[in-house]
XYZ file of C-alpha atoms in Angstrom:
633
model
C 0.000 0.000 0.000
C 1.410 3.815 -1.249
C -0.899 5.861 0.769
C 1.409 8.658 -0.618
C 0.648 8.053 -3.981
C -2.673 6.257 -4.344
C -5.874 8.162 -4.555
C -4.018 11.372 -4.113
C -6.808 14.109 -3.105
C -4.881 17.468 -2.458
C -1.330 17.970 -3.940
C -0.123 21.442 -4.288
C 3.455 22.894 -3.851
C 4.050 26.438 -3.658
C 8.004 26.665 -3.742
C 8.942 30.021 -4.182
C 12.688 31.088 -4.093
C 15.349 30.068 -2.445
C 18.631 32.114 -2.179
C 21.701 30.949 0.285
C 22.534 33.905 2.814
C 25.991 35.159 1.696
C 27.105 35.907 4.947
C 25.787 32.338 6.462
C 27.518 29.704 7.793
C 26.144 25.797 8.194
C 25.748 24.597 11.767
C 26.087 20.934 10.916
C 26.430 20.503 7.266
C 28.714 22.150 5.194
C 29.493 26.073 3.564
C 30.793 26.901 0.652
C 31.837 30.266 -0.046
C 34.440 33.148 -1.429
C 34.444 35.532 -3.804
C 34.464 36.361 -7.690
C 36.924 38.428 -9.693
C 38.241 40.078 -12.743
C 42.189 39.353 -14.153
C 42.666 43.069 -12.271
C 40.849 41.918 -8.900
C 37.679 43.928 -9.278
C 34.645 42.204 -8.144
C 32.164 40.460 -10.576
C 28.472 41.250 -8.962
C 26.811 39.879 -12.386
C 27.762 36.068 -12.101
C 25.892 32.679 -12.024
C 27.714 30.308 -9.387
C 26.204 26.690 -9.507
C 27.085 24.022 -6.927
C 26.174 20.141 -8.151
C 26.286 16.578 -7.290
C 25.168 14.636 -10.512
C 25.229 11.838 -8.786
C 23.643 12.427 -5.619
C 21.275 14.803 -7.982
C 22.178 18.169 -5.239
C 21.894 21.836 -7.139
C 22.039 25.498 -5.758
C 22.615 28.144 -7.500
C 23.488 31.778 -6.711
C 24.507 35.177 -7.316
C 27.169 37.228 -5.625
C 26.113 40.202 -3.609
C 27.786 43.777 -4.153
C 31.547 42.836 -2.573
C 31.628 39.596 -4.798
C 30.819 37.233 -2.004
C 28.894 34.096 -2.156
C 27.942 31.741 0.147
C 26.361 28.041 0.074
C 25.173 27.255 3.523
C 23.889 23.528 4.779
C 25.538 21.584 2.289
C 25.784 18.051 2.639
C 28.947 16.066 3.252
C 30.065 15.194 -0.388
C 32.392 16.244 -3.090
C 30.757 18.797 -5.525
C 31.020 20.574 -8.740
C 31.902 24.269 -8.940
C 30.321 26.467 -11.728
C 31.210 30.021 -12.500
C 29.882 32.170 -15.800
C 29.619 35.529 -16.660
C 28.971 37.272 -19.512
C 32.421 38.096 -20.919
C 34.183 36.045 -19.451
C 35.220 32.364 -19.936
C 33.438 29.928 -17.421
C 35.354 29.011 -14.639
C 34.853 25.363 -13.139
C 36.248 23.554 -10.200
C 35.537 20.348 -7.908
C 35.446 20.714 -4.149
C 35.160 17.954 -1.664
C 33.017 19.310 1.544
C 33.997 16.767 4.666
C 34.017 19.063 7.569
C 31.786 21.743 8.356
C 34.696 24.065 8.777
C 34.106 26.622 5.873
C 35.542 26.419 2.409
C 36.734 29.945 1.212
C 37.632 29.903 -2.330
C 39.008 32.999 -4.759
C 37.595 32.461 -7.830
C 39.284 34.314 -10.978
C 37.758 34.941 -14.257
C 39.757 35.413 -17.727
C 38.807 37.260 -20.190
C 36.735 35.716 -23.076
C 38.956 35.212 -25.947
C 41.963 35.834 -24.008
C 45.449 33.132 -24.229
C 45.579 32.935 -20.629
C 44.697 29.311 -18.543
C 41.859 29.554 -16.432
C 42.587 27.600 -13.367
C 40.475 24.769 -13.263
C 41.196 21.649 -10.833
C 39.391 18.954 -12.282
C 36.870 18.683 -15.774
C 33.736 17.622 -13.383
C 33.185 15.477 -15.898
C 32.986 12.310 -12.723
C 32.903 13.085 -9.065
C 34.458 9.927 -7.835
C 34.232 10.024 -3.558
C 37.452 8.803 -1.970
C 35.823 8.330 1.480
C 37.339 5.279 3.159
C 33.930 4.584 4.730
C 31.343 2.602 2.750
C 28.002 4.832 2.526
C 24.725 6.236 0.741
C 23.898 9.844 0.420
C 20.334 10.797 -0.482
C 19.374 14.340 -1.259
C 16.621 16.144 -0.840
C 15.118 15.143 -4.566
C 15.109 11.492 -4.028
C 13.577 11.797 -0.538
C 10.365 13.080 -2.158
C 9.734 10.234 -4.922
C 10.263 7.757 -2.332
C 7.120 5.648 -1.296
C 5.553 5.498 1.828
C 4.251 2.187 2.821
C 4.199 2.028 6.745
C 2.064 5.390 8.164
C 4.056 7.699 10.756
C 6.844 5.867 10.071
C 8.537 7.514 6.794
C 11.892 8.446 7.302
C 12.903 4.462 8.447
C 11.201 3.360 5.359
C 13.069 6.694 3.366
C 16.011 4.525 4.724
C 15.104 0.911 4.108
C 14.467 1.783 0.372
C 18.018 3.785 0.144
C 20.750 1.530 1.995
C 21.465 -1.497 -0.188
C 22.214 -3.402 2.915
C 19.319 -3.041 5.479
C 16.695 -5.849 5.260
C 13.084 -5.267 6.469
C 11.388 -5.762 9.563
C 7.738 -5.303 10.890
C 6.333 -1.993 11.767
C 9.284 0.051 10.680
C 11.878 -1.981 12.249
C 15.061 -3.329 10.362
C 18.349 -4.964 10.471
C 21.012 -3.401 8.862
C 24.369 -5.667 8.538
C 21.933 -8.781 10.215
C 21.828 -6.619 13.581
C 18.127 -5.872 14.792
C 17.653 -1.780 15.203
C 21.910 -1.446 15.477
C 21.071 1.750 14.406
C 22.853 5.348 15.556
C 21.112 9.026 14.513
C 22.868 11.936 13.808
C 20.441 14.886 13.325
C 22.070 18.426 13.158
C 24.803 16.912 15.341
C 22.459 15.567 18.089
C 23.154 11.841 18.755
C 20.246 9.536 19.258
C 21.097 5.861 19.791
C 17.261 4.655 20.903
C 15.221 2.675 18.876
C 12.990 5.336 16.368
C 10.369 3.666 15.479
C 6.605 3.654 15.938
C 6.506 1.235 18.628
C 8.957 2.717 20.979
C 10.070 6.235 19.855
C 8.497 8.548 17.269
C 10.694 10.225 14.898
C 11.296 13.114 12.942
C 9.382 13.591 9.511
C 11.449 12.932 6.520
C 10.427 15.943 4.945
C 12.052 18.123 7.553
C 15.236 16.372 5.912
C 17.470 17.897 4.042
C 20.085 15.059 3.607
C 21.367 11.863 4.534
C 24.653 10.193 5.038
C 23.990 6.693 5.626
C 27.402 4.681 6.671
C 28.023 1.234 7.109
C 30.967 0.361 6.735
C 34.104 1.859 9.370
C 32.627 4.727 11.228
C 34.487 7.466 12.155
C 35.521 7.414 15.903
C 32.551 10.320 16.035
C 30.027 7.640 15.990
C 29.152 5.534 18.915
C 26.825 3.051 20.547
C 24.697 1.058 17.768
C 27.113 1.338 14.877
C 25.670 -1.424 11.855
C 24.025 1.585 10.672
C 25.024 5.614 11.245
C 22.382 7.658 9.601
C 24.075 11.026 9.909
C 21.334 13.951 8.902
C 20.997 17.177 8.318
C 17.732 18.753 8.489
C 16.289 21.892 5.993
C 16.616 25.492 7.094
C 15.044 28.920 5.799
C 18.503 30.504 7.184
C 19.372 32.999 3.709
C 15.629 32.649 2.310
C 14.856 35.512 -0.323
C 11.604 34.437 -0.491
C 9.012 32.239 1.693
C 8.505 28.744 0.255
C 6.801 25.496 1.310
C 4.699 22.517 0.719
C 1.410 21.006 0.936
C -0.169 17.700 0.367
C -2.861 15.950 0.538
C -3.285 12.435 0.416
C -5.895 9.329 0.900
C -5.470 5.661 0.111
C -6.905 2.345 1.252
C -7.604 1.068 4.565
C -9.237 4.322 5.652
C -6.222 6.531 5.367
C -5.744 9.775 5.069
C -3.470 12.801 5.974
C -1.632 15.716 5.336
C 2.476 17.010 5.373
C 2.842 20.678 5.288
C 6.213 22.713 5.297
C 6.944 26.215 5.872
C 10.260 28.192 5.444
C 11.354 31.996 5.774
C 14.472 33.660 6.746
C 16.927 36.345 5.928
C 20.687 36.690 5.614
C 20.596 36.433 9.538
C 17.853 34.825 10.593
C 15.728 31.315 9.089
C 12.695 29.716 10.231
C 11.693 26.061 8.972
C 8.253 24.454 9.767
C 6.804 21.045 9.164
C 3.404 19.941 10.587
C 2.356 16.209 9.678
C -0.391 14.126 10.510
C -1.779 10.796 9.328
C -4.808 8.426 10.269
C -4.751 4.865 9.184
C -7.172 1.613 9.609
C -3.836 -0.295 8.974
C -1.403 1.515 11.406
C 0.714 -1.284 12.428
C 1.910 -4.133 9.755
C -1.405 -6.699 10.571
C -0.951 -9.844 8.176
C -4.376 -10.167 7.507
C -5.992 -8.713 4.621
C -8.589 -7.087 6.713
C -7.077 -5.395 9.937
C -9.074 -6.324 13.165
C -8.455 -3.079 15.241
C -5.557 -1.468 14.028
C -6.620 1.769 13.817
C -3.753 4.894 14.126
C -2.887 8.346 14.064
C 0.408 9.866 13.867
C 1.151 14.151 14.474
C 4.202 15.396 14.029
C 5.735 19.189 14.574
C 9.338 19.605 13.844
C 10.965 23.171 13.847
C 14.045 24.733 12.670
C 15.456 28.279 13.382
C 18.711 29.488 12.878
C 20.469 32.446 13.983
C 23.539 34.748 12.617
C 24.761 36.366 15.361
C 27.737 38.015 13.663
C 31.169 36.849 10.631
C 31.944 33.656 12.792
C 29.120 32.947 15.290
C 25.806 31.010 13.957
C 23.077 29.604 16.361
C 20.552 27.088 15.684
C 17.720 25.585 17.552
C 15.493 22.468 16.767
C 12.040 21.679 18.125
C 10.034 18.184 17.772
C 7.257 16.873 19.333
C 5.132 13.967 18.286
C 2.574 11.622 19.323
C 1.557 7.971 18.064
C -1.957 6.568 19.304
C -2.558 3.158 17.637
C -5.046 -0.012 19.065
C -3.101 -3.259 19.545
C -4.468 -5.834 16.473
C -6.764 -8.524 17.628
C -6.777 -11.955 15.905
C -10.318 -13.469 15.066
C -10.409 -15.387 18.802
C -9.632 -12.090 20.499
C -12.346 -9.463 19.232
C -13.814 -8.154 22.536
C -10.242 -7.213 23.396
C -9.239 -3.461 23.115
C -5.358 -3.019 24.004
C -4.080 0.273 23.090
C -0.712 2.384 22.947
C 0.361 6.011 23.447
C 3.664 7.382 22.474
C 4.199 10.966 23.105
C 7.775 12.248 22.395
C 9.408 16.139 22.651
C 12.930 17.179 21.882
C 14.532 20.339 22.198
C 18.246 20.518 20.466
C 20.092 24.221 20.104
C 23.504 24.193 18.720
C 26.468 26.790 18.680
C 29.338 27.316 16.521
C 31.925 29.641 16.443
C 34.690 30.070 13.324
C 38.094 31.004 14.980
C 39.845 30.823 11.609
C 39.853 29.690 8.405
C 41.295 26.362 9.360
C 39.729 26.123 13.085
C 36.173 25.387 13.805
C 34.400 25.050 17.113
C 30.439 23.275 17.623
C 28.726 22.436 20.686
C 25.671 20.501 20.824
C 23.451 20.169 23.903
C 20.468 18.450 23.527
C 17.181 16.952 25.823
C 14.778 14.376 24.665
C 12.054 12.210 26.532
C 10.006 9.174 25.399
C 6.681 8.676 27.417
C 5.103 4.925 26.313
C 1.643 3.804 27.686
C 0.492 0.722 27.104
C -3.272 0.335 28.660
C -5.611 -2.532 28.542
C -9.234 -3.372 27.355
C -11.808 -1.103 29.793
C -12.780 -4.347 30.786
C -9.860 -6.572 32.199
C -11.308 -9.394 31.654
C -11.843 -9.232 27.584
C -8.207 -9.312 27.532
C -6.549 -13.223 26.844
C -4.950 -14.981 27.778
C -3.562 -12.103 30.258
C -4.505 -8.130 30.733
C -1.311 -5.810 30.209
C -0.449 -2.324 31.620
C 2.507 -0.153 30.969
C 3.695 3.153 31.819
C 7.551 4.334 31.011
C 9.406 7.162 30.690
C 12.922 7.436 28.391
C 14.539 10.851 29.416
C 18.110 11.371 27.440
C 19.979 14.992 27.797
C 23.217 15.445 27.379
C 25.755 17.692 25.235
C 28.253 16.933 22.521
C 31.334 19.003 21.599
C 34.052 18.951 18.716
C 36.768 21.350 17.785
C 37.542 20.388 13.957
C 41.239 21.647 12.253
C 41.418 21.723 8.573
C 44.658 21.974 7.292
C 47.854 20.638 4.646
C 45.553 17.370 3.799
C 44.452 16.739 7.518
C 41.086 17.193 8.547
C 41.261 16.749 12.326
C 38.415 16.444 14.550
C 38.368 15.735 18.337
C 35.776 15.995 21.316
C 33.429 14.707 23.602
C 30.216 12.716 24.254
C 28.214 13.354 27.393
C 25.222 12.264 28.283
C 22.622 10.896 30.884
C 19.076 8.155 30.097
C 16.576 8.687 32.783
C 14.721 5.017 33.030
C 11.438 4.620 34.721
C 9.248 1.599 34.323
C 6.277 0.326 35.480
C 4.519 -2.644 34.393
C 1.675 -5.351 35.276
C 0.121 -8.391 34.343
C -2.774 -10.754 35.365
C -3.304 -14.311 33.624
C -7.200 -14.063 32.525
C -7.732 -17.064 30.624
C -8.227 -20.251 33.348
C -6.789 -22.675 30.339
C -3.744 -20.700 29.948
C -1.891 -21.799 32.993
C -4.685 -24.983 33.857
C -3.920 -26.698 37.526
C -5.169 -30.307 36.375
C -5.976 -31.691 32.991
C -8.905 -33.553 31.932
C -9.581 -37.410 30.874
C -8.330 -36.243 27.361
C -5.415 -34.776 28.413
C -6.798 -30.758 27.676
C -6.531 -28.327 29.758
C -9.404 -27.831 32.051
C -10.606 -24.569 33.708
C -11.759 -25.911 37.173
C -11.421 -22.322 39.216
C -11.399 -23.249 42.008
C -8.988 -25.935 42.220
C -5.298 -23.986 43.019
C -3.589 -27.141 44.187
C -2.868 -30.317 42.070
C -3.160 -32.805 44.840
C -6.604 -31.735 44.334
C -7.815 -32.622 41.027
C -8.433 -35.994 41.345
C -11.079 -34.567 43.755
C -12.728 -32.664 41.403
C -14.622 -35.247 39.473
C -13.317 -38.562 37.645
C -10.392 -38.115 35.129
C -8.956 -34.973 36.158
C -4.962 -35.218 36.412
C -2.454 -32.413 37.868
C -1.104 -30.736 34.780
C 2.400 -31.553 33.933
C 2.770 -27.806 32.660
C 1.597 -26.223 35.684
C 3.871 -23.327 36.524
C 3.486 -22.544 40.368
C 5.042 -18.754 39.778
C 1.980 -17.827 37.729
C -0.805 -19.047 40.253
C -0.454 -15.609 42.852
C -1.478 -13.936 39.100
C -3.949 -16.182 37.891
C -6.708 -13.464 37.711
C -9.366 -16.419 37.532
C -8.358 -18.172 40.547
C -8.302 -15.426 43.179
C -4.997 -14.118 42.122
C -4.132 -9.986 41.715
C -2.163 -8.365 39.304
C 1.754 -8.752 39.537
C 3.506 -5.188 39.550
C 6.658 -4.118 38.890
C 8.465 -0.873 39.591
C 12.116 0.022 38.065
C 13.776 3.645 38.024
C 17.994 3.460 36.839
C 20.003 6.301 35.403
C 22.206 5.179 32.952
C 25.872 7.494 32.429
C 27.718 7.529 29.622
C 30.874 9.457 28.654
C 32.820 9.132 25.094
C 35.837 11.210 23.848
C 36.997 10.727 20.276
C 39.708 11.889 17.901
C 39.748 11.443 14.428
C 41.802 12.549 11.217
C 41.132 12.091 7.477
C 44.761 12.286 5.714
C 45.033 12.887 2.057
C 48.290 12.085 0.469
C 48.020 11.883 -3.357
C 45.293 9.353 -4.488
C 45.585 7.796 -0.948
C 42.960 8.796 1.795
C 43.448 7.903 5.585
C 40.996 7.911 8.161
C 42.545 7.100 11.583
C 41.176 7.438 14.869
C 40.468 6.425 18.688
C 36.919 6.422 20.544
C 37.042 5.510 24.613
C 33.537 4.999 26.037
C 32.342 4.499 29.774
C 29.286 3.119 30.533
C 27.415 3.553 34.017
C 24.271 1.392 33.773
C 23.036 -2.050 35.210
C 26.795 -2.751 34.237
C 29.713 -0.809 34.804
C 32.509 -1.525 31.580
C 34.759 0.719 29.462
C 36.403 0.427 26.027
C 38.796 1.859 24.063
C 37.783 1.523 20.374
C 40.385 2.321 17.173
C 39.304 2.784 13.860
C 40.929 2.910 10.495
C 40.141 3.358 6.742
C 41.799 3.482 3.851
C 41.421 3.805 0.064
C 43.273 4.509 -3.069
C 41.610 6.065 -6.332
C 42.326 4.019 -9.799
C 42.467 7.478 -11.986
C 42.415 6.012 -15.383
C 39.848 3.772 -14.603
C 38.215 6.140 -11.681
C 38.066 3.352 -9.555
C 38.215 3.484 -5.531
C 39.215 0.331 -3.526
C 38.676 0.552 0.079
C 39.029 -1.088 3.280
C 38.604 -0.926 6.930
C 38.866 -2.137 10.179
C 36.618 -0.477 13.694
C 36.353 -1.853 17.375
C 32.735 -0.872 18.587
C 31.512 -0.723 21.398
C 27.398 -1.594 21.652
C 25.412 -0.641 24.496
C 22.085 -2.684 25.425
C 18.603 -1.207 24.369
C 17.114 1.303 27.285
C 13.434 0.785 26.165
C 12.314 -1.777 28.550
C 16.214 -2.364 30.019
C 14.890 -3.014 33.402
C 12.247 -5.083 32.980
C 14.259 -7.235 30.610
C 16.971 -7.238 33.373
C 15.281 -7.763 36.309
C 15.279 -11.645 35.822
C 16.706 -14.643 37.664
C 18.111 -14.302 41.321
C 16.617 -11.148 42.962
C 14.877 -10.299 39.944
C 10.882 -10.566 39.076
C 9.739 -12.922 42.578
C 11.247 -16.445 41.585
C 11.603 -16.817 38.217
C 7.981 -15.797 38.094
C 8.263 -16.078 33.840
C 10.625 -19.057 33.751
C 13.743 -16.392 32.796
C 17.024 -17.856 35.044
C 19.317 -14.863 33.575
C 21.012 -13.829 36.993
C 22.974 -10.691 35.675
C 21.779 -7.414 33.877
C 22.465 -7.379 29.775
C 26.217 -6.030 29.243
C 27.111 -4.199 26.663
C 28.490 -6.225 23.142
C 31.996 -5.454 21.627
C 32.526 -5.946 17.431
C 35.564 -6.300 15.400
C 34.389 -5.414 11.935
C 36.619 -5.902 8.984
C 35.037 -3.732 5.495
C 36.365 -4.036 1.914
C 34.743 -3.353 -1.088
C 34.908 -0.810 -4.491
C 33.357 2.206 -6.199
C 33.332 2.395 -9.819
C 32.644 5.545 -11.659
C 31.186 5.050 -14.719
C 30.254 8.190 -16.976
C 29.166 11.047 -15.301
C 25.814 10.199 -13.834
C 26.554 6.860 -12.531
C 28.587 5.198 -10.222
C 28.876 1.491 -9.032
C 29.234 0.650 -5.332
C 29.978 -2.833 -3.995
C 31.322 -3.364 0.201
C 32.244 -6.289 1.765
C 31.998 -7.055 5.484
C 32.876 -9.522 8.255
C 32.308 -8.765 12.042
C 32.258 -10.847 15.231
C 30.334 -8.970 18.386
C 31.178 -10.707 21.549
C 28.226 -10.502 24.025
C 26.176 -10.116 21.347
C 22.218 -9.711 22.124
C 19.222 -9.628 19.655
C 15.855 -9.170 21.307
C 12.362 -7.830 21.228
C 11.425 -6.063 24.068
C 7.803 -4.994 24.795
């Protein structure tokens, strides 16, 4: 099911100028920027200056102002294609590679049309072939919109299943990228969010308040921490330099009773940008129900994200983004279950303001803090007893704040970056269940060997009393009967509150030395949570370009260092010795989850072929000791 594209009711899109601010720098993405002159040095104000990917699809264009300066602000992580004309002049053209979000200042020169003299041009752009040691996909803007969305409230995981060649799909907007359920890390504007985003435990941020994405798999810089099979570093859209106001709306219905709207709004000046989104979505099909009629699976999704960004002066730029978001959705029923009426509410805000300050034109200096909380309730049918074969409650809370700082050094083929990681999750949990069917957990069995209610009969030396063939059940679990709603029992209840610390500090260089590239570097993480461990994790990349046949080979090698899940970390810990009454759910685990360590070995190619196309292929081994995979609920 497309609900974006089938049965499409309202589509209009009012974009109406966009002009980069020339005196604007990029918070977490890149800027581009210098000036234009004649063979004498006089500034060129009559230009057309065009920045392109052709193979990630990115354009801007602009003009310079009235000193000759222009500026590209929030451009993604990528090498580009620099385009100069004016009229009397010969075109000047030159390739760039943006990998820091330190400022490029270029002096661009223009000859004289007609004249002998050699324009200095680096490279035809003819191919942009991307010498990155670390395998990735980059999706722009342009292919964000065609994509499809088939699971609703849940776009920008499926935006990502549909553009990473090696995540594999999972059920309600899970997946598994490398074989590793949710191992995924986000990057957004340079907050990092290592919780599962998804509409079951999280909600996330709408994919079209996206700008960009960076999505690496293979050697991650020593940056990126925590879940590492998957880094999707983003960059969200900003009205910071808009001429104009622009935007979106659509409209949009489709099958299974579903409807809803995405709306964008962005405005700004050379100082100051605003960008809006407000999204909303109803479905009869909200979660991924295998049968071809949903039983109770309605769902509604609403989503706010906002984006303003700040010039305070030549070398100072503040940003701030704002999300909130709430998921409602009813629990499916099978055909045996349709008086029950289980329901979920996930309400989510984040607040996220970064700084930067430019010391120089090789010295950079961001600062990230950030605060973010995940409430999750889980509540039952109104009446308990519809519920089978047990009622469920849950209430918890997921608070994460912390602040992440990086001084990055750009200079003689080094791109240097170092800093720090710090950050505290909040954990509070509460949970209960009650068995309500009397078969599920039966005392005795009857002459033909089922299961048989019998109420009032909590003991098995008492069956045979209860009338002629009744046995004690084999599969009787004693743990269950203080819970067994139909035989006097009450609700079990369980209470859990644990902060969990964790500090990281990182360094990290990208060397260029002819066609080789270099990336080197050194992550140490500490980890304060039901376990107490520490790691030091290197990481190194290399790869050579092939000019004649612009080919890249590549490899890799990264120690990571995986922390457990916090949604439901608790609960899913709180089993065995001193854990949930005695083995009350037949777990014997008698220590918390620790935290998994991978070796991961990465080789593969890129071949450039023409100059629209380019063929990727990455090769992998890895070996995680204390490796966990789980479902939590």
């Amino acid at each position: 099911m497309d609900i974006k594209t089938t049965a499409i009711l309202v589509s209009s899109v009012c974009i109406l100028g966009f002009s980069p601010a020339l005196s604007a720098q990029s918070v977490s993405a890149g800027t581009v920027g210098g000036t234009i002159t004649d063979p004498s040095g006089a500034i060129i104000t009559q230009a057309e200056i065009e920045l392109r990917n052709p193979i990630t699809g990115y354009l801007q264009t602009t003009r310079p102002d009235s000193t000759g300066s222009f500026r590209f602000s929030n451009v993604p992580l990528n090498p580009y294609h620099l385009k100069v004309t004016a009229s009397g002049f010969t075109t000047a053209e030159q390739d760039i590679n943006v990998r820091t979000s330190v400022p490029s200042n270029l002096a661009v020169k223009l000859a004289l049309a007609g004249a002998t003299t050699t324009v200095n041009v680096e490279a035809t752009g003819e191919t942009l072939v991307e010498t990155d040691p670390s395998a990735h996909t980059d999706v722009n803007r342009g292919l964000l919109d065609k994509l499809p969305t088939l699971s609703p409230g849940n776009a920008l995981n499926q935006a990502i299943l549909y553009s990473s060649p090696s995540v594999a799909a999972d059920s309600n907007g899970f997946f598994h990228p490398l074989g590793d359920h949710a191992q995924v890390s986000y990057n957004i504007d340079g907050q990092p969010i290592s919780d599962q985003q998804s509409k079951l435990f999280s909600t996330q941020i709408p994919v079209n308040a996206i700008s960009s994405l960076e999505l690496i798999t293979g050697a991650p810089n020593a940056e990126f921490g925590d879940k590492t099979s998957l880094v999707v570093d983003a960059t969200t859209r900003s009205g910071l330099g808009a001429t104009k106001m622009f935007g979106s709306l659509l409209g949009y219905g489709s099958s299974f009773g579903t409807w809803g709207e995405d709306a964008t709004l962005g405005f700004g000046t050379a100082r100051f940008g605003n960008f809006l989104v407000v999204d909303g979505v109803r479905s009869g099909r909200f979660l991924d129900s295998p049968e071809f009629r949903p039983v109770h699976d309605i769902g509604n999704n609403q989503t706010v994200f906002d984006r303003l960004d700040f010039q305070l002066g030549p070398v100072d730029v503040l940003h701030l983004n704002l999300f909130a978001a709430r998921n409602w959705f009813q629990v499916p029923n099978t055909y045996d279950q349709l008086g029950q009426d289980q329901r979920q509410r996930v309400l989510t805000f984040n607040i996220a303001p970064g700084y930067q300050h430019t010391f120089n034109a090789h010295t950079l200096f961001t600062i990230n803090p950030f605060i973010r909380r995940d409430q999750v309730n889980y509540y039952p049918s109104g009446d308990i007893t519809n519920d089978a074969p047990a009622t469920l409650a849950q209430q918890r809370f997921l608070t994460n704040y912390g602040v992440k700082a990086d001084l990055s050094y750009v200079a003689g083929g080094h791109n240097i970056k170092l800093g720090t990681q710090i950050m505290q999750t909040r954990l509070k949990e509460s949970f209960n269940i009650g068995v309500t069917d009397p078969l599920f957990n039966a005392v005795c069995l009857d002459s033909e060997a089922n299961p048989a209610a019998l109420p009032a009969v909590t003991n098995q030396s008492n069956c045979a009393a209860a009338g002629a063939g009744f046995t004690p059940n084999p599969g009787f679990t004693p743990g269950l009967l203080p819970y067994d709603l139909t035989r006097g029992g009450s609700l079990f209840q369980f209470n859990g509150r644990k902060n969990i610390n964790q500090y990281a500090f990182y360094v990290q260089d990208q060397i260029t030395r002819g066609r080789f590239t270099f990336n080197v570097g050194l992550r140490g993480d500490v980890y304060y949570g039901l376990t107490t461990e520490t790691a030091a994790e290197p990481r190194f990349g290399i790869s050579y370009l092939v000019k004649p046949t612009k080919t890249v080979l590549r490899a890799g090698y990264s120690r990571t260092f995986e922390t457990p899940y916090n949604e439901n970390l608790i609960l899913s810990s709180a089993t065995g010795a001193g854990g949930l009454a005695t083995n009350v759910f037949g777990a014997f685990r008698a220590e918390p989850i620790k935290a998994g360590r991978r070796n991961q070995y990465n080789a593969g190619l890129q071949q450039g072929i023409g100059r629209w196309l380019q063929v990727d292929a990455d090769y992998f081994w890895k070996y995680t000791q204390n490796a966990y995979d789980f479902d939590t609920l």
